[in-house]
Amino acid sequence: MARSTGGGPGGGARGRLRRVAWALLGVAVVLTAAANTWVWAASAGRLREAGSGDEDATAPVAIVLGARVHPSGRSSPWLAHRLDVAADLYLTGRVDALLVSGAGGGRSHDEPGAMRDHLVAAGVPAEAVVLDRHGYDTRDTCVRAREVFGVSRALVVTQDFHAPRAVALCRQAGIDAQGVADTRARANRATWLRSWLEGARSGAQGRLGRAQRARAGARWARGRCGRGRRLDTRAPGTRTPSANPGPRPGTHID
């Protein structure tokens, strides 16, 4: 008697589902590869590691991307290291203003406010720090930096694993961007994991509210809620760190 190879009435359906699943997986792989190729192409030659000795790029402003802030107001290690890099850029005269961007959901979750406090404690004048409380993700930050704050050239400060994407998105938004990347995550992965676990519980509830606030931020970025503080046009390196009065409002960065 010949053996059945159909696997029963459901065999054909299961086979079709497997083929569809493999096809979808293949599409996902292709799209991921294409996205990664674009990111690396857009950021090629524009990335420097902080403290490496070859990161001598300058710009009128540094964009500092936000990260987790603990309920106490203390910056997570990732964010603290980004801010330390940004403070060094300012204090050594390589930028004249710092645009700090993140979620500003009030006293209990105010990433830009905590970022400003960290920078001021590191010696950066408060008037040199501009806050964007509607930078809910990297793309939002880049678009708003260009459209709301008038940034056309900037250094982008984040971790090394994130820098290529951040630079690519800022360039897509119309900013002549270069990345200055903190590399300390490589040696302190246990610290980052512990920080993430500490904040995961408090962050879960906040994500829904942040999505709702993002819609308000998008309206602001389109001009419905006013314009942001325009940043300084002075060439970087033309001031002494102690004498800089901070960015003048009302001007674009050329």
C-alpha positions as a Python dict, from the first residue, in 0.01 Angstrom:
ca = {
    (1, 'M'): (0, 0, 0),
    (2, 'A'): (136, 342, -93),
    (3, 'R'): (219, 568, 201),
    (4, 'S'): (47, 906, 221),
    (5, 'T'): (280, 1205, 197),
    (6, 'G'): (20, 1472, 249),
    (7, 'G'): (37, 1466, 626),
    (8, 'G'): (-342, 1452, 655),
    (9, 'P'): (-596, 1721, 574),
    (10, 'G'): (-395, 1986, 754),
    (11, 'G'): (-60, 1899, 598),
    (12, 'G'): (-97, 2129, 300),
    (13, 'A'): (-205, 2422, 517),
    (14, 'R'): (88, 2371, 752),
    (15, 'G'): (326, 2364, 459),
    (16, 'R'): (188, 2687, 323),
    (17, 'L'): (220, 2852, 663),
    (18, 'R'): (583, 2740, 686),
    (19, 'R'): (655, 2883, 343),
    (20, 'V'): (490, 3212, 432),
    (21, 'A'): (683, 3226, 758),
    (22, 'W'): (1015, 3165, 579),
    (23, 'A'): (926, 3426, 318),
    (24, 'L'): (847, 3684, 585),
    (25, 'L'): (1169, 3602, 764),
    (26, 'G'): (1360, 3651, 440),
    (27, 'V'): (1196, 3989, 383),
    (28, 'A'): (1281, 4094, 739),
    (29, 'V'): (1645, 3994, 689),
    (30, 'V'): (1668, 4187, 363),
    (31, 'L'): (1507, 4499, 513),
    (32, 'T'): (1734, 4484, 818),
    (33, 'A'): (2042, 4447, 600),
    (34, 'A'): (1931, 4738, 382),
    (35, 'A'): (1870, 4960, 685),
    (36, 'N'): (2208, 4875, 833),
    (37, 'T'): (2378, 4941, 501),
    (38, 'W'): (2215, 5284, 483),
    (39, 'V'): (2318, 5367, 841),
    (40, 'W'): (2680, 5274, 789),
    (41, 'A'): (2699, 5450, 453),
    (42, 'A'): (2544, 5770, 592),
    (43, 'S'): (2777, 5777, 893),
    (44, 'A'): (3099, 5661, 725),
    (45, 'G'): (3392, 5887, 811),
    (46, 'R'): (3182, 6086, 1058),
    (47, 'L'): (3238, 5891, 1380),
    (48, 'R'): (3498, 5957, 1648),
    (49, 'E'): (3555, 5791, 1984),
    (50, 'A'): (3567, 6030, 2278),
    (51, 'G'): (3916, 6049, 2424),
    (52, 'S'): (4080, 5871, 2133),
    (53, 'G'): (4296, 6167, 2035),
    (54, 'D'): (4156, 6192, 1682),
    (55, 'E'): (3815, 6339, 1772),
    (56, 'D'): (3904, 6700, 1696),
    (57, 'A'): (3584, 6792, 1512),
    (58, 'T'): (3414, 7116, 1611),
    (59, 'A'): (3064, 7255, 1560),
    (60, 'P'): (2852, 7538, 1698),
    (61, 'V'): (2646, 7292, 1905),
    (62, 'A'): (2653, 6940, 2044),
    (63, 'I'): (2330, 6743, 2051),
    (64, 'V'): (2321, 6516, 2356),
    (65, 'L'): (2073, 6231, 2326),
    (66, 'G'): (1876, 6145, 2638),
    (67, 'A'): (1866, 5815, 2824),
    (68, 'R'): (1719, 5680, 3144),
    (69, 'V'): (1697, 5901, 3451),
    (70, 'H'): (1624, 5730, 3783),
    (71, 'P'): (1320, 5846, 3988),
    (72, 'S'): (1566, 6015, 4225),
    (73, 'G'): (1681, 6238, 3939),
    (74, 'R'): (2017, 6063, 3911),
    (75, 'S'): (2139, 5994, 3559),
    (76, 'S'): (2186, 5634, 3454),
    (77, 'P'): (2548, 5537, 3373),
    (78, 'W'): (2487, 5557, 2997),
    (79, 'L'): (2348, 5908, 3026),
    (80, 'A'): (2613, 6023, 3274),
    (81, 'H'): (2892, 5920, 3038),
    (82, 'R'): (2728, 6098, 2744),
    (83, 'L'): (2703, 6413, 2954),
    (84, 'D'): (3066, 6388, 3063),
    (85, 'V'): (3168, 6374, 2697),
    (86, 'A'): (2945, 6673, 2618),
    (87, 'A'): (3083, 6876, 2909),
    (88, 'D'): (3436, 6811, 2784),
    (89, 'L'): (3341, 6927, 2435),
    (90, 'Y'): (3211, 7253, 2577),
    (91, 'L'): (3486, 7317, 2831),
    (92, 'T'): (3759, 7257, 2572),
    (93, 'G'): (3598, 7503, 2331),
    (94, 'R'): (3493, 7259, 2061),
    (95, 'V'): (3126, 7360, 2084),
    (96, 'D'): (2958, 7676, 2209),
    (97, 'A'): (2621, 7531, 2313),
    (98, 'L'): (2471, 7201, 2423),
    (99, 'L'): (2123, 7090, 2312),
    (100, 'V'): (2004, 6821, 2553),
    (101, 'S'): (1708, 6622, 2428),
    (102, 'G'): (1480, 6368, 2592),
    (103, 'A'): (1143, 6312, 2752),
    (104, 'G'): (1026, 6591, 2980),
    (105, 'G'): (729, 6442, 3160),
    (106, 'G'): (736, 6652, 3475),
    (107, 'R'): (937, 6637, 3793),
    (108, 'S'): (926, 6259, 3817),
    (109, 'H'): (1058, 6210, 3463),
    (110, 'D'): (1252, 6505, 3326),
    (111, 'E'): (1550, 6380, 3129),
    (112, 'P'): (1657, 6721, 2991),
    (113, 'G'): (1631, 6884, 3333),
    (114, 'A'): (1847, 6616, 3490),
    (115, 'M'): (2092, 6646, 3200),
    (116, 'R'): (2122, 7021, 3253),
    (117, 'D'): (2184, 6973, 3625),
    (118, 'H'): (2460, 6720, 3553),
    (119, 'L'): (2627, 6956, 3304),
    (120, 'V'): (2608, 7254, 3537),
    (121, 'A'): (2766, 7046, 3814),
    (122, 'A'): (3046, 6964, 3569),
    (123, 'G'): (3116, 7334, 3513),
    (124, 'V'): (2904, 7420, 3207),
    (125, 'P'): (2714, 7750, 3243),
    (126, 'A'): (2339, 7695, 3260),
    (127, 'E'): (2282, 7952, 2986),
    (128, 'A'): (2488, 7740, 2744),
    (129, 'V'): (2246, 7447, 2781),
    (130, 'V'): (1928, 7438, 2572),
    (131, 'L'): (1654, 7191, 2667),
    (132, 'D'): (1430, 6996, 2429),
    (133, 'R'): (1168, 6816, 2636),
    (134, 'H'): (1002, 6653, 2334),
    (135, 'G'): (1290, 6439, 2208),
    (136, 'Y'): (1115, 6107, 2259),
    (137, 'D'): (1345, 5913, 2029),
    (138, 'T'): (1651, 5973, 1812),
    (139, 'R'): (1453, 6065, 1502),
    (140, 'D'): (1240, 6316, 1695),
    (141, 'T'): (1553, 6472, 1842),
    (142, 'C'): (1718, 6517, 1503),
    (143, 'V'): (1408, 6655, 1330),
    (144, 'R'): (1335, 6896, 1613),
    (145, 'A'): (1698, 7008, 1633),
    (146, 'R'): (1675, 7116, 1270),
    (147, 'E'): (1317, 7243, 1248),
    (148, 'V'): (1258, 7385, 1595),
    (149, 'F'): (1604, 7491, 1715),
    (150, 'G'): (1759, 7583, 1380),
    (151, 'V'): (2059, 7350, 1403),
    (152, 'S'): (2235, 7293, 1071),
    (153, 'R'): (2572, 7164, 1194),
    (154, 'A'): (2637, 6965, 1511),
    (155, 'L'): (2831, 6702, 1697),
    (156, 'V'): (2606, 6419, 1818),
    (157, 'V'): (2694, 6264, 2155),
    (158, 'T'): (2586, 5911, 2243),
    (159, 'Q'): (2731, 5562, 2298),
    (160, 'D'): (2944, 5403, 2026),
    (161, 'F'): (2690, 5132, 1939),
    (162, 'H'): (2425, 5399, 1882),
    (163, 'A'): (2635, 5669, 1713),
    (164, 'P'): (2608, 5544, 1350),
    (165, 'R'): (2228, 5547, 1357),
    (166, 'A'): (2214, 5882, 1538),
    (167, 'V'): (2444, 6047, 1284),
    (168, 'A'): (2254, 5894, 991),
    (169, 'L'): (1918, 6017, 1123),
    (170, 'C'): (2048, 6368, 1191),
    (171, 'R'): (2195, 6387, 840),
    (172, 'Q'): (1861, 6269, 702),
    (173, 'A'): (1696, 6555, 894),
    (174, 'G'): (1924, 6807, 722),
    (175, 'I'): (2199, 6848, 981),
    (176, 'D'): (2567, 6827, 892),
    (177, 'A'): (2637, 6587, 1179),
    (178, 'Q'): (2940, 6409, 1317),
    (179, 'G'): (2933, 6164, 1605),
    (180, 'V'): (3141, 6173, 1923),
    (181, 'A'): (3092, 5838, 2090),
    (182, 'D'): (3142, 5725, 2447),
    (183, 'T'): (3300, 5378, 2456),
    (184, 'R'): (3275, 5289, 2823),
    (185, 'A'): (2976, 5059, 2770),
    (186, 'R'): (3220, 4803, 2632),
    (187, 'A'): (3388, 4753, 2969),
    (188, 'N'): (3089, 4796, 3202),
    (189, 'R'): (2811, 4579, 3062),
    (190, 'A'): (2713, 4454, 3408),
    (191, 'T'): (2663, 4814, 3522),
    (192, 'W'): (2442, 4890, 3224),
    (193, 'L'): (2232, 4579, 3282),
    (194, 'R'): (2186, 4662, 3649),
    (195, 'S'): (2086, 5019, 3561),
    (196, 'W'): (1837, 4897, 3304),
    (197, 'L'): (1677, 4653, 3549),
    (198, 'E'): (1652, 4922, 3816),
    (199, 'G'): (1463, 5153, 3584),
    (200, 'A'): (1254, 4902, 3393),
    (201, 'R'): (974, 4892, 3649),
    (202, 'S'): (943, 5269, 3675),
    (203, 'G'): (973, 5312, 3299),
    (204, 'A'): (699, 5068, 3199),
    (205, 'Q'): (415, 5292, 3313),
    (206, 'G'): (573, 5601, 3168),
    (207, 'R'): (594, 5476, 2811),
    (208, 'L'): (223, 5514, 2739),
    (209, 'G'): (221, 5867, 2871),
    (210, 'R'): (532, 5947, 2671),
    (211, 'A'): (363, 5829, 2353),
    (212, 'Q'): (73, 6063, 2422),
    (213, 'R'): (311, 6352, 2488),
    (214, 'A'): (495, 6270, 2166),
    (215, 'R'): (186, 6372, 1971),
    (216, 'A'): (192, 6710, 2142),
    (217, 'G'): (564, 6737, 2068),
    (218, 'A'): (503, 6662, 1702),
    (219, 'R'): (248, 6943, 1686),
    (220, 'W'): (506, 7176, 1840),
    (221, 'A'): (766, 7067, 1586),
    (222, 'R'): (524, 7156, 1305),
    (223, 'G'): (497, 7508, 1445),
    (224, 'R'): (157, 7485, 1612),
    (225, 'C'): (292, 7541, 1960),
    (226, 'G'): (563, 7798, 1895),
    (227, 'R'): (931, 7781, 1813),
    (228, 'G'): (1228, 7670, 2018),
    (229, 'R'): (1521, 7882, 2124),
    (230, 'R'): (1741, 7935, 1818),
    (231, 'L'): (2103, 7854, 1880),
    (232, 'D'): (2420, 8052, 1829),
    (233, 'T'): (2587, 8110, 1490),
    (234, 'R'): (2934, 8182, 1621),
    (235, 'A'): (3213, 7964, 1496),
    (236, 'P'): (3326, 7713, 1760),
    (237, 'G'): (3656, 7779, 1932),
    (238, 'T'): (3622, 8158, 1920),
    (239, 'R'): (3565, 8193, 2293),
    (240, 'T'): (3749, 8102, 2606),
    (241, 'P'): (3557, 7845, 2814),
    (242, 'S'): (3528, 8074, 3115),
    (243, 'A'): (3418, 8381, 2918),
    (244, 'N'): (3142, 8237, 2700),
    (245, 'P'): (2805, 8386, 2798),
    (246, 'G'): (2614, 8104, 2629),
    (247, 'P'): (2407, 8093, 2312),
    (248, 'R'): (2216, 8396, 2195),
    (249, 'P'): (1849, 8327, 2123),
    (250, 'G'): (1685, 8406, 1795),
    (251, 'T'): (1948, 8294, 1546),
    (252, 'H'): (2012, 7994, 1328),
    (253, 'I'): (2326, 7788, 1323),
    (254, 'D'): (2487, 7809, 981),
}
